[in-house]
Tab-separated table of C-alpha atoms in Angstrom:
chain	number	residue	atom	x	y	z
A	250	UNK	CA	-18.059	37.557	-10.561
A	251	UNK	CA	-17.771	36.517	-14.219
A	252	UNK	CA	-16.762	33.209	-15.711
A	253	UNK	CA	-13.667	34.905	-17.137
A	254	UNK	CA	-12.440	35.949	-13.692
A	255	UNK	CA	-12.803	32.363	-12.490
A	256	UNK	CA	-10.978	31.102	-15.566
A	257	UNK	CA	-8.198	33.625	-14.924
A	258	UNK	CA	-7.951	32.457	-11.330
A	259	UNK	CA	-7.564	28.823	-12.400
A	260	UNK	CA	-4.948	29.763	-14.988
A	261	UNK	CA	-2.910	31.710	-12.443
A	262	UNK	CA	-2.921	28.675	-10.148
A	263	UNK	CA	-1.516	26.189	-12.679
A	264	UNK	CA	2.184	26.718	-11.800
A	265	UNK	CA	1.307	25.964	-8.183
A	266	UNK	CA	-0.674	22.911	-9.301
A	267	UNK	CA	2.364	21.583	-11.164
A	268	UNK	CA	4.702	22.141	-8.222
A	269	UNK	CA	2.330	20.480	-5.772
A	270	UNK	CA	1.579	17.579	-8.110
A	271	UNK	CA	5.330	16.987	-8.252
A	272	UNK	CA	5.410	16.812	-4.444
A	273	UNK	CA	2.485	14.424	-4.322
A	274	UNK	CA	3.807	12.180	-7.103
A	275	UNK	CA	7.123	11.873	-5.251
A	276	UNK	CA	5.417	9.821	-2.527
A	277	UNK	CA	5.544	6.141	-3.496
A	278	UNK	CA	2.061	5.621	-2.089
A	279	UNK	CA	1.317	2.078	-3.214
A	280	UNK	CA	-0.970	0.705	-0.489
A	281	UNK	CA	0.791	-2.643	-0.270
A	282	UNK	CA	3.509	-2.971	2.398
A	283	UNK	CA	4.925	-5.959	0.523
A	284	UNK	CA	5.991	-3.567	-2.238
A	285	UNK	CA	6.547	-0.131	-0.667
A	286	UNK	CA	6.965	1.173	2.892
A	287	UNK	CA	3.769	2.154	4.702
A	288	UNK	CA	5.437	5.479	5.482
A	289	UNK	CA	5.059	6.528	1.833
A	290	UNK	CA	1.263	6.338	2.104
A	291	UNK	CA	1.378	8.083	5.473
A	292	UNK	CA	3.366	10.978	3.980
A	293	UNK	CA	0.889	11.314	1.109
A	294	UNK	CA	-2.072	11.307	3.504
A	295	UNK	CA	-0.487	13.982	5.674
A	296	UNK	CA	0.292	16.105	2.602
A	297	UNK	CA	-3.367	15.974	1.514
A	298	UNK	CA	-4.574	16.783	5.027
A	299	UNK	CA	-2.273	19.799	5.274
A	300	UNK	CA	-3.347	21.049	1.835
A	301	UNK	CA	-7.041	20.885	2.757
A	302	UNK	CA	-6.457	22.645	6.057
A	303	UNK	CA	-4.590	25.420	4.246
A	304	UNK	CA	-7.699	26.071	2.135
A	305	UNK	CA	-9.783	26.806	5.217
A	306	UNK	CA	-11.478	23.437	5.621
A	307	UNK	CA	-12.089	22.322	9.188
A	308	UNK	CA	-12.327	18.996	10.963
A	309	UNK	CA	-9.363	17.751	8.953
A	310	UNK	CA	-8.354	14.328	10.188
A	311	UNK	CA	-6.974	10.956	9.170
A	312	UNK	CA	-9.459	8.090	9.397
A	313	UNK	CA	-8.051	4.667	10.269
A	314	UNK	CA	-10.015	2.331	8.015
A	315	UNK	CA	-10.492	-1.405	8.684
A	316	UNK	CA	-8.036	-2.492	5.989
A	317	UNK	CA	-5.161	-0.800	7.834
A	318	UNK	CA	-4.927	2.294	5.616
A	319	UNK	CA	-5.878	5.922	6.185
A	320	UNK	CA	-8.409	8.133	4.430
A	321	UNK	CA	-8.258	11.926	4.709
A	322	UNK	CA	-11.451	13.745	5.718
A	323	UNK	CA	-12.272	17.457	5.861
A	324	UNK	CA	-15.412	19.601	5.889
A	325	UNK	CA	-16.672	23.162	5.941
A	326	UNK	CA	-20.171	24.463	6.589
A	327	UNK	CA	-21.631	26.471	3.729
A	328	UNK	CA	-23.737	29.631	3.608
A	329	UNK	CA	-27.236	29.412	5.087
A	330	UNK	CA	-29.476	27.310	2.873
A	331	UNK	CA	-26.635	26.155	0.631
A	332	UNK	CA	-26.377	22.489	-0.439
A	333	UNK	CA	-23.515	20.233	0.629
A	334	UNK	CA	-21.126	18.740	-1.919
A	335	UNK	CA	-18.815	15.802	-1.181
A	336	UNK	CA	-15.585	15.704	-3.212
A	337	UNK	CA	-13.832	12.330	-3.535
A	338	UNK	CA	-10.460	11.169	-4.794
A	339	UNK	CA	-7.667	8.805	-3.688
A	340	UNK	CA	-3.970	9.288	-3.027
A	341	UNK	CA	-2.824	5.670	-3.363
A	342	UNK	CA	-1.461	4.581	-6.734
A	343	UNK	CA	-0.765	1.504	-8.786
A	344	UNK	CA	2.732	-0.005	-8.625
A	345	UNK	CA	5.036	1.438	-11.297
A	346	UNK	CA	5.392	-1.955	-13.025
A	347	UNK	CA	8.628	-2.364	-14.996
A	348	UNK	CA	10.759	0.656	-14.163
A	349	UNK	CA	12.802	0.090	-17.331
A	350	UNK	CA	9.715	0.878	-19.411
A	351	UNK	CA	9.463	4.423	-18.047
A	352	UNK	CA	11.115	7.177	-20.056
A	353	UNK	CA	11.622	9.158	-16.832
A	354	UNK	CA	11.521	8.118	-13.143
A	355	UNK	CA	8.058	6.913	-12.185
A	356	UNK	CA	7.889	8.918	-8.969
A	357	UNK	CA	9.415	12.107	-10.355
A	358	UNK	CA	7.004	14.408	-12.190
A	359	UNK	CA	8.648	15.136	-15.537
A	360	UNK	CA	7.441	17.473	-18.274
A	361	UNK	CA	7.842	16.124	-21.780
A	362	UNK	CA	6.144	17.233	-25.005
A	363	UNK	CA	3.698	19.360	-23.055
A	364	UNK	CA	2.573	16.581	-20.693
A	365	UNK	CA	3.420	15.829	-17.055
A	366	UNK	CA	4.605	12.244	-16.511
A	367	UNK	CA	4.677	10.235	-13.309
A	368	UNK	CA	2.827	7.483	-11.453
A	369	UNK	CA	-0.416	8.992	-10.175
A	370	UNK	CA	-0.075	12.132	-12.318
A	371	UNK	CA	-3.610	11.397	-13.516
A	372	UNK	CA	-4.891	8.518	-11.353
A	373	UNK	CA	-5.534	9.924	-8.954
A	374	UNK	CA	-3.206	12.641	-7.715
A	375	UNK	CA	-4.032	14.767	-10.730
A	376	UNK	CA	-7.651	14.657	-9.615
A	377	UNK	CA	-6.676	15.727	-6.093
A	378	UNK	CA	-5.058	18.799	-7.684
A	379	UNK	CA	-8.225	19.305	-9.738
A	380	UNK	CA	-10.204	19.556	-6.498
A	381	UNK	CA	-7.643	21.793	-4.786
A	382	UNK	CA	-7.297	24.127	-7.770
A	383	UNK	CA	-11.077	24.480	-8.101
A	384	UNK	CA	-11.402	25.370	-4.422
A	385	UNK	CA	-8.514	27.826	-4.579
A	386	UNK	CA	-9.957	29.498	-7.666
A	387	UNK	CA	-13.282	30.026	-5.905
A	388	UNK	CA	-11.553	31.617	-2.935
A	389	UNK	CA	-9.490	33.800	-5.234
A	390	UNK	CA	-12.339	34.877	-7.547
A	391	UNK	CA	-15.326	34.826	-5.202
A	392	UNK	CA	-13.762	35.143	-1.773
A	393	UNK	CA	-15.122	31.820	-0.511
A	394	UNK	CA	-17.154	28.722	-1.254
A	395	UNK	CA	-20.833	28.875	-2.297
A	396	UNK	CA	-21.661	25.406	-0.915
A	397	UNK	CA	-21.032	23.324	2.165
A	398	UNK	CA	-18.074	21.054	1.544
A	399	UNK	CA	-16.967	17.610	2.559
A	400	UNK	CA	-13.823	16.048	1.154
A	401	UNK	CA	-12.779	12.400	1.398
A	402	UNK	CA	-9.482	11.171	-0.075
A	403	UNK	CA	-9.073	7.407	0.083
A	404	UNK	CA	-5.862	5.519	0.775
A	405	UNK	CA	-6.468	2.061	-0.710
A	406	UNK	CA	-8.745	2.373	-3.747
A	407	UNK	CA	-6.266	0.719	-6.104
A	408	UNK	CA	-5.893	-2.321	-3.834
A	409	UNK	CA	-9.653	-2.903	-3.676
A	410	UNK	CA	-9.529	-3.867	-0.002
A	411	UNK	CA	-12.693	-1.928	0.835
A	412	UNK	CA	-11.447	-0.008	3.847
A	413	UNK	CA	-13.358	3.188	3.139
A	414	UNK	CA	-16.544	1.330	2.191
A	415	UNK	CA	-16.471	-0.490	5.531
A	416	UNK	CA	-15.766	2.732	7.409
A	417	UNK	CA	-18.651	4.526	5.667
A	418	UNK	CA	-21.094	1.744	6.607
A	419	UNK	CA	-19.957	1.996	10.230
A	420	UNK	CA	-20.221	5.829	10.235
A	421	UNK	CA	-23.116	6.560	7.850
A	422	UNK	CA	-23.485	10.169	8.995
A	423	UNK	CA	-19.968	11.113	7.928
A	424	UNK	CA	-20.364	11.421	4.148
A	425	UNK	CA	-23.947	12.679	3.836
A	426	UNK	CA	-24.277	15.218	1.030
A	427	UNK	CA	-26.676	16.467	-1.620
A	428	UNK	CA	-24.268	15.558	-4.403
A	429	UNK	CA	-21.056	13.561	-4.617
A	430	UNK	CA	-18.377	14.461	-7.163
A	431	UNK	CA	-16.143	11.449	-7.743
A	432	UNK	CA	-12.815	12.689	-9.112
A	433	UNK	CA	-11.546	9.405	-10.534
A	434	UNK	CA	-12.552	9.178	-14.192
A	435	UNK	CA	-12.044	11.449	-17.183
A	436	UNK	CA	-13.160	12.708	-20.549
A	437	UNK	CA	-13.994	10.350	-23.382
A	438	UNK	CA	-11.411	12.210	-25.464
A	439	UNK	CA	-9.185	15.231	-24.757
A	440	UNK	CA	-11.244	18.378	-25.049
A	441	UNK	CA	-14.590	16.544	-24.958
A	442	UNK	CA	-16.256	17.185	-21.569
A	443	UNK	CA	-17.621	13.933	-20.222
A	444	UNK	CA	-19.465	12.536	-17.229
A	445	UNK	CA	-19.189	8.821	-16.626
A	446	UNK	CA	-22.684	7.365	-16.380
A	447	UNK	CA	-21.882	3.692	-15.724
A	448	UNK	CA	-19.117	1.640	-14.168
A	449	UNK	CA	-18.454	-2.046	-14.431
A	450	UNK	CA	-18.103	-3.946	-11.190
A	451	UNK	CA	-15.203	-6.229	-10.433
A	452	UNK	CA	-14.378	-9.493	-8.763
A	453	UNK	CA	-11.037	-11.263	-8.598
A	454	UNK	CA	-10.065	-14.828	-7.833
A	455	UNK	CA	-6.823	-16.751	-7.351
A	456	UNK	CA	-6.737	-20.276	-8.788
A	457	UNK	CA	-4.139	-22.750	-7.493
A	458	UNK	CA	-3.624	-26.015	-9.410
A	459	UNK	CA	-1.609	-28.884	-7.883
A	460	UNK	CA	-0.731	-32.170	-9.610
A	461	UNK	CA	2.372	-33.573	-7.917
A	462	UNK	CA	4.028	-33.709	-4.514
A	463	UNK	CA	6.948	-31.762	-5.996
A	464	UNK	CA	8.592	-30.780	-9.271
A	465	UNK	CA	10.053	-33.549	-11.406
A	466	UNK	CA	12.795	-33.774	-14.045
A	467	UNK	CA	11.087	-33.149	-17.402
A	468	UNK	CA	13.341	-35.674	-19.168
A	469	UNK	CA	12.758	-38.489	-16.709
A	470	UNK	CA	9.033	-37.860	-16.112
A	471	UNK	CA	7.768	-35.449	-18.805
A	472	UNK	CA	5.156	-36.887	-21.147
A	473	UNK	CA	3.320	-38.847	-18.475
A	474	UNK	CA	3.575	-36.786	-15.302
A	475	UNK	CA	0.705	-34.268	-15.042
A	476	UNK	CA	2.060	-30.703	-15.355
A	477	UNK	CA	0.273	-28.149	-13.159
A	478	UNK	CA	1.387	-25.188	-15.262
A	479	UNK	CA	0.093	-26.815	-18.445
A	480	UNK	CA	-3.203	-27.543	-16.665
A	481	UNK	CA	-3.451	-23.931	-15.513
A	482	UNK	CA	-2.855	-22.639	-19.049
A	483	UNK	CA	-5.725	-24.794	-20.321
A	484	UNK	CA	-8.062	-23.368	-17.688
A	485	UNK	CA	-7.127	-19.810	-18.536
A	486	UNK	CA	-7.562	-20.447	-22.260
A	487	UNK	CA	-11.104	-21.708	-21.631
A	488	UNK	CA	-12.285	-18.348	-20.249
A	489	UNK	CA	-12.855	-16.999	-23.787
A	490	UNK	CA	-14.358	-18.513	-26.928
A	491	UNK	CA	-12.715	-18.525	-30.358
A	492	UNK	CA	-13.853	-14.917	-30.949
A	493	UNK	CA	-12.489	-13.628	-27.655
A	494	UNK	CA	-15.888	-13.253	-25.973
A	495	UNK	CA	-16.233	-14.344	-22.342
A	496	UNK	CA	-17.177	-18.031	-22.239
A	497	UNK	CA	-18.100	-18.469	-18.572
A	498	UNK	CA	-21.401	-20.315	-18.133
A	499	UNK	CA	-24.034	-18.106	-16.531
A	500	UNK	CA	-22.520	-14.817	-17.715
A	501	UNK	CA	-24.194	-13.099	-20.679
A	502	UNK	CA	-21.757	-11.609	-23.180
A	503	UNK	CA	-24.113	-10.154	-25.807
A	504	UNK	CA	-25.323	-6.899	-24.200
A	505	UNK	CA	-25.215	-3.637	-26.179
A	506	UNK	CA	-24.353	-0.023	-25.353
A	507	UNK	CA	-26.801	2.689	-26.446
A	508	UNK	CA	-24.783	5.808	-25.556
A	509	UNK	CA	-21.830	7.546	-27.185
A	510	UNK	CA	-19.991	5.393	-29.720
A	511	UNK	CA	-16.297	4.506	-29.500
A	512	UNK	CA	-14.936	4.294	-33.080
A	513	UNK	CA	-12.596	1.357	-33.556
A	514	UNK	CA	-9.801	3.458	-35.041
A	515	UNK	CA	-9.970	5.833	-32.079
A	516	UNK	CA	-9.819	2.897	-29.672
A	517	UNK	CA	-6.861	1.393	-31.534
A	518	UNK	CA	-5.008	4.678	-31.227
A	519	UNK	CA	-5.960	5.163	-27.552
A	520	UNK	CA	-4.962	1.590	-26.640
A	521	UNK	CA	-1.880	1.625	-28.897
A	522	UNK	CA	-2.915	-1.652	-30.531
A	523	UNK	CA	-0.157	-2.946	-32.807
A	524	UNK	CA	-0.806	-2.937	-36.550
A	525	UNK	CA	-2.286	-6.206	-37.752
A	526	UNK	CA	-3.477	-7.257	-34.295
A	527	UNK	CA	-7.203	-8.002	-34.027
A	528	UNK	CA	-9.313	-6.646	-31.199
A	529	UNK	CA	-10.759	-9.057	-28.664
A	530	UNK	CA	-14.416	-10.085	-28.831
A	531	UNK	CA	-17.384	-9.185	-31.014
A	532	UNK	CA	-19.861	-6.302	-31.122
A	533	UNK	CA	-18.973	-2.618	-31.026
A	534	UNK	CA	-16.035	-1.378	-28.982
A	535	UNK	CA	-18.452	0.376	-26.614
A	536	UNK	CA	-20.409	-2.884	-26.187
A	537	UNK	CA	-17.245	-4.698	-25.184
A	538	UNK	CA	-15.941	-2.013	-22.838
A	539	UNK	CA	-19.059	-0.772	-21.094
A	540	UNK	CA	-21.937	-3.258	-21.520
A	541	UNK	CA	-20.370	-6.732	-21.313
A	542	UNK	CA	-18.230	-8.700	-18.869
A	543	UNK	CA	-14.484	-8.898	-19.401
A	544	UNK	CA	-12.030	-11.463	-18.044
A	545	UNK	CA	-8.338	-10.642	-17.667
A	546	UNK	CA	-5.483	-12.795	-16.366
A	547	UNK	CA	-3.652	-10.401	-14.046
A	548	UNK	CA	-0.733	-12.581	-13.036
A	549	UNK	CA	0.684	-16.089	-12.997
A	550	UNK	CA	2.970	-17.633	-10.395
A	551	UNK	CA	5.410	-19.639	-12.500
A	552	UNK	CA	9.176	-19.717	-12.932
A	553	UNK	CA	10.579	-16.868	-15.068
A	554	UNK	CA	12.208	-17.766	-18.374
A	555	UNK	CA	15.642	-16.776	-17.124
A	556	UNK	CA	16.607	-19.258	-14.454
A	557	UNK	CA	13.925	-21.828	-15.306
A	558	UNK	CA	14.872	-25.484	-14.824
A	559	UNK	CA	13.904	-28.515	-16.889
A	560	UNK	CA	10.986	-29.459	-14.672
A	561	UNK	CA	7.426	-30.713	-14.757
A	562	UNK	CA	5.675	-28.321	-12.396
A	563	UNK	CA	3.822	-29.569	-9.374
A	564	UNK	CA	1.835	-26.386	-8.719
A	565	UNK	CA	0.872	-23.202	-10.512
A	566	UNK	CA	-1.277	-20.216	-9.589
A	567	UNK	CA	-3.050	-17.405	-11.421
A	568	UNK	CA	-4.976	-14.281	-10.480
A	569	UNK	CA	-8.037	-13.636	-12.624
A	570	UNK	CA	-10.126	-10.457	-12.832
A	571	UNK	CA	-13.755	-10.346	-13.954
A	572	UNK	CA	-15.327	-6.993	-14.833
A	573	UNK	CA	-19.115	-6.972	-14.457
A	574	UNK	CA	-21.461	-4.696	-16.448
A	575	UNK	CA	-24.486	-2.926	-14.960
A	576	UNK	CA	-27.405	-5.319	-14.637
A	577	UNK	CA	-25.236	-8.256	-13.567
A	578	UNK	CA	-25.214	-9.286	-9.900
A	579	UNK	CA	-21.824	-9.478	-8.196
A	580	UNK	CA	-22.611	-12.665	-6.260
A	581	UNK	CA	-23.885	-14.422	-9.395
A	582	UNK	CA	-20.754	-13.429	-11.292
A	583	UNK	CA	-18.438	-14.568	-8.496
A	584	UNK	CA	-20.129	-17.950	-8.308
A	585	UNK	CA	-20.069	-18.396	-12.081
A	586	UNK	CA	-16.352	-17.581	-12.326
A	587	UNK	CA	-15.459	-19.886	-9.448
A	588	UNK	CA	-17.539	-22.741	-10.875
A	589	UNK	CA	-15.935	-22.337	-14.297
A	590	UNK	CA	-12.404	-22.346	-12.934
A	591	UNK	CA	-12.970	-25.496	-10.898
A	592	UNK	CA	-14.915	-27.334	-13.601
A	593	UNK	CA	-12.312	-26.819	-16.320
A	594	UNK	CA	-9.221	-27.971	-14.411
A	595	UNK	CA	-8.007	-31.028	-16.409
A	596	UNK	CA	-6.265	-34.239	-15.419
A	597	UNK	CA	-8.213	-34.599	-12.193
A	598	UNK	CA	-5.786	-32.109	-10.674
A	599	UNK	CA	-6.431	-30.605	-7.273
A	600	UNK	CA	-7.710	-27.061	-7.502
A	601	UNK	CA	-8.508	-24.308	-5.041
A	602	UNK	CA	-10.161	-20.945	-5.713
A	603	UNK	CA	-9.715	-18.002	-3.367
A	604	UNK	CA	-12.015	-15.000	-3.787
A	605	UNK	CA	-10.100	-11.735	-3.591
A	606	UNK	CA	-12.924	-9.292	-3.007
A	607	UNK	CA	-15.026	-7.306	-5.423
A	608	UNK	CA	-17.508	-4.528	-6.031
A	609	UNK	CA	-20.829	-4.225	-7.822
A	610	UNK	CA	-21.382	-2.303	-11.060
A	611	UNK	CA	-22.844	1.193	-10.901
A	612	UNK	CA	-25.262	3.193	-13.014
A	613	UNK	CA	-25.884	6.887	-12.272
A	614	UNK	CA	-29.155	8.797	-12.548
A	615	UNK	CA	-28.186	11.674	-14.851
A	616	UNK	CA	-31.506	13.543	-14.733
A	617	UNK	CA	-31.110	15.647	-11.567
A	618	UNK	CA	-30.193	19.301	-10.962
A	619	UNK	CA	-26.535	18.521	-10.245
A	620	UNK	CA	-26.147	17.082	-13.736
A	621	UNK	CA	-27.844	20.179	-15.132
A	622	UNK	CA	-25.329	22.353	-13.285
A	623	UNK	CA	-22.418	20.163	-14.402
A	624	UNK	CA	-23.579	20.327	-18.029
A	625	UNK	CA	-23.642	24.127	-17.886
A	626	UNK	CA	-20.183	24.187	-16.268
A	627	UNK	CA	-18.667	21.915	-18.893
A	628	UNK	CA	-20.214	23.918	-21.719
A	629	UNK	CA	-18.623	27.096	-20.310
A	630	UNK	CA	-15.227	25.553	-19.611
A	631	UNK	CA	-14.826	23.586	-22.844
A	632	UNK	CA	-17.082	25.453	-25.248
A	633	UNK	CA	-18.802	22.228	-26.255
A	634	UNK	CA	-21.741	20.247	-24.821
A	635	UNK	CA	-21.233	17.580	-22.170
A	636	UNK	CA	-21.528	13.926	-23.193
A	637	UNK	CA	-22.079	10.810	-21.074
A	638	UNK	CA	-20.018	7.646	-21.504
A	639	UNK	CA	-19.454	4.351	-19.757
A	640	UNK	CA	-16.312	3.285	-17.968
A	641	UNK	CA	-14.918	-0.213	-17.973
A	642	UNK	CA	-13.184	0.301	-14.647
A	643	UNK	CA	-14.679	-0.034	-11.184
A	644	UNK	CA	-15.115	2.260	-8.173
A	645	UNK	CA	-16.833	0.127	-5.506
A	646	UNK	CA	-17.390	3.141	-3.241
A	647	UNK	CA	-20.044	4.461	-5.645
A	648	UNK	CA	-22.463	1.685	-4.726
A	649	UNK	CA	-21.727	2.140	-1.033
A	650	UNK	CA	-22.586	5.837	-1.296
A	651	UNK	CA	-25.699	5.119	-3.347
A	652	UNK	CA	-26.874	2.591	-0.746
A	653	UNK	CA	-26.210	4.910	2.197
A	654	UNK	CA	-27.515	8.087	0.538
A	655	UNK	CA	-30.043	7.084	-2.145
A	656	UNK	CA	-31.174	10.689	-2.689
A	657	UNK	CA	-27.689	12.056	-3.351
A	658	UNK	CA	-26.657	12.609	-6.949
A	659	UNK	CA	-23.336	11.000	-7.875
A	660	UNK	CA	-21.265	12.552	-10.673
A	661	UNK	CA	-18.046	11.008	-11.994
A	662	UNK	CA	-15.510	13.320	-13.664
A	663	UNK	CA	-11.756	13.784	-13.799
A	664	UNK	CA	-8.544	14.251	-15.738
A	665	UNK	CA	-8.035	10.614	-16.823
A	666	UNK	CA	-8.761	10.688	-20.574
A	667	UNK	CA	-7.554	7.671	-22.641
A	668	UNK	CA	-4.215	9.333	-23.461
A	669	UNK	CA	-3.141	9.352	-19.798
A	670	UNK	CA	-2.288	5.619	-19.740
A	671	UNK	CA	-3.375	5.077	-16.151
A	672	UNK	CA	-2.150	1.821	-14.561
A	673	UNK	CA	0.510	1.532	-17.313
A	674	UNK	CA	4.091	2.743	-17.655
A	675	UNK	CA	4.565	6.393	-18.621
A	676	UNK	CA	1.324	7.552	-17.021
A	677	UNK	CA	0.821	11.266	-17.654
A	678	UNK	CA	-1.658	14.121	-17.471
A	679	UNK	CA	-2.329	16.878	-19.964
A	680	UNK	CA	-2.078	20.148	-18.002
A	681	UNK	CA	-4.641	21.710	-20.342
A	682	UNK	CA	-7.156	19.048	-19.312
A	683	UNK	CA	-6.303	19.580	-15.650
A	684	UNK	CA	-6.889	23.322	-16.075
A	685	UNK	CA	-10.207	22.876	-17.882
A	686	UNK	CA	-11.457	20.294	-15.397
A	687	UNK	CA	-10.500	22.448	-12.403
A	688	UNK	CA	-12.419	25.324	-14.017
A	689	UNK	CA	-15.337	22.963	-14.683
A	690	UNK	CA	-15.511	21.926	-11.037
A	691	UNK	CA	-15.298	25.508	-9.776
A	692	UNK	CA	-18.059	26.568	-12.169
A	693	UNK	CA	-20.132	23.561	-11.135
A	694	UNK	CA	-19.947	24.442	-7.447
A	695	UNK	CA	-21.019	27.987	-8.239
A	696	UNK	CA	-23.792	26.874	-10.661
A	697	UNK	CA	-25.132	24.194	-8.358
A	698	UNK	CA	-25.339	26.555	-5.393
A	699	UNK	CA	-27.240	29.084	-7.511
A	700	UNK	CA	-29.605	26.437	-8.847
A	701	UNK	CA	-30.412	25.073	-5.395
A	702	UNK	CA	-30.749	28.439	-3.631
A	703	UNK	CA	-32.281	30.456	-6.468
A	704	UNK	CA	-29.540	33.077	-6.309
A	705	UNK	CA	-27.667	34.325	-9.411
A	706	UNK	CA	-24.484	32.442	-10.344
């Protein structure tokens, strides 16, 4: 079969991909029962399981992971002597945030200006459709799959609760493979085929500051009574220096990135930085995103502006995220963040830090045959050479898989280029990128099988 016939197969499948992505996006699969019913995740998991079974995969089942969520597993033996490829993605999504900021309903796939909008359209339900479309195209063009397949679709990746990592450690035989394709990243820019070579790790902590037995009238007591919210703000302000670089003792913030550059003007456009607003930190954009730690205040428990009373606050709480670059140990980073938070609480206030989990950074070996096959696939699908970039986000499962299967190659690809606005309002996917990435994955599976078995592609 020719590359053109595979490309034609992918193209013919795109209307189906859109219809099925709309079904999948309609499930409000936020893996937090405090925000959305558990049944929404259960419906998404069942949908994925049924879709995999329909493509001829066997052993399809829902795995009950220790964090109370479900991952979908499927497999299929390959031709004699063929390698085994594990495909990964996740069906859970981030909360929609402020619904009023969406230009169309968050859980209703909507086409606008050539893009498909909806929560999870890119991260990561678009990547599930990338996998499905690639597999369908191979069946349509070649009559079957050239490799052994395993598929794992996680149900709690966005919550970071580690259910699948724990399950994999308890069942190490389950996910063995020659190569793992992680469908949860994307191209450095639309139309530029990219593998993600590094990931930052992550740790989060909740800081609670208490100064009084209860709130007090700000007129009667303000000016002398210690305000917990004011104390918390001072702590949070101390996490960065005057340039915006991380200022946590024990954490280096001067590392450099040697790979593909990220021009500042491109970053400003991708991030939609307002005119006249300076970027945070020093060094190149790539240094700051991919080689250095980053601290973000994710949330603060404090009264909203509307409805606030004239009070000195007795307690205040914040959730802080620390992204960790490759080369930095997770435990060291956790201890440094916790020590900084406690040491900088002013006024002798009482303070408590709760660790909220975390994952180590990851760096891939890009020198193996799977990367050679992926490079050839991307060149064919996009007509331009593959590049490698870093990723500021975290996928803790990568380190689990590397620990369990040190000889397996791990490749990170996907449909989540910077224009998709994952985790933000108005998340979307470019159907042209979805089509090209599905073709890339199909070509990769064919190329990799040929490279490992010595048969023609």
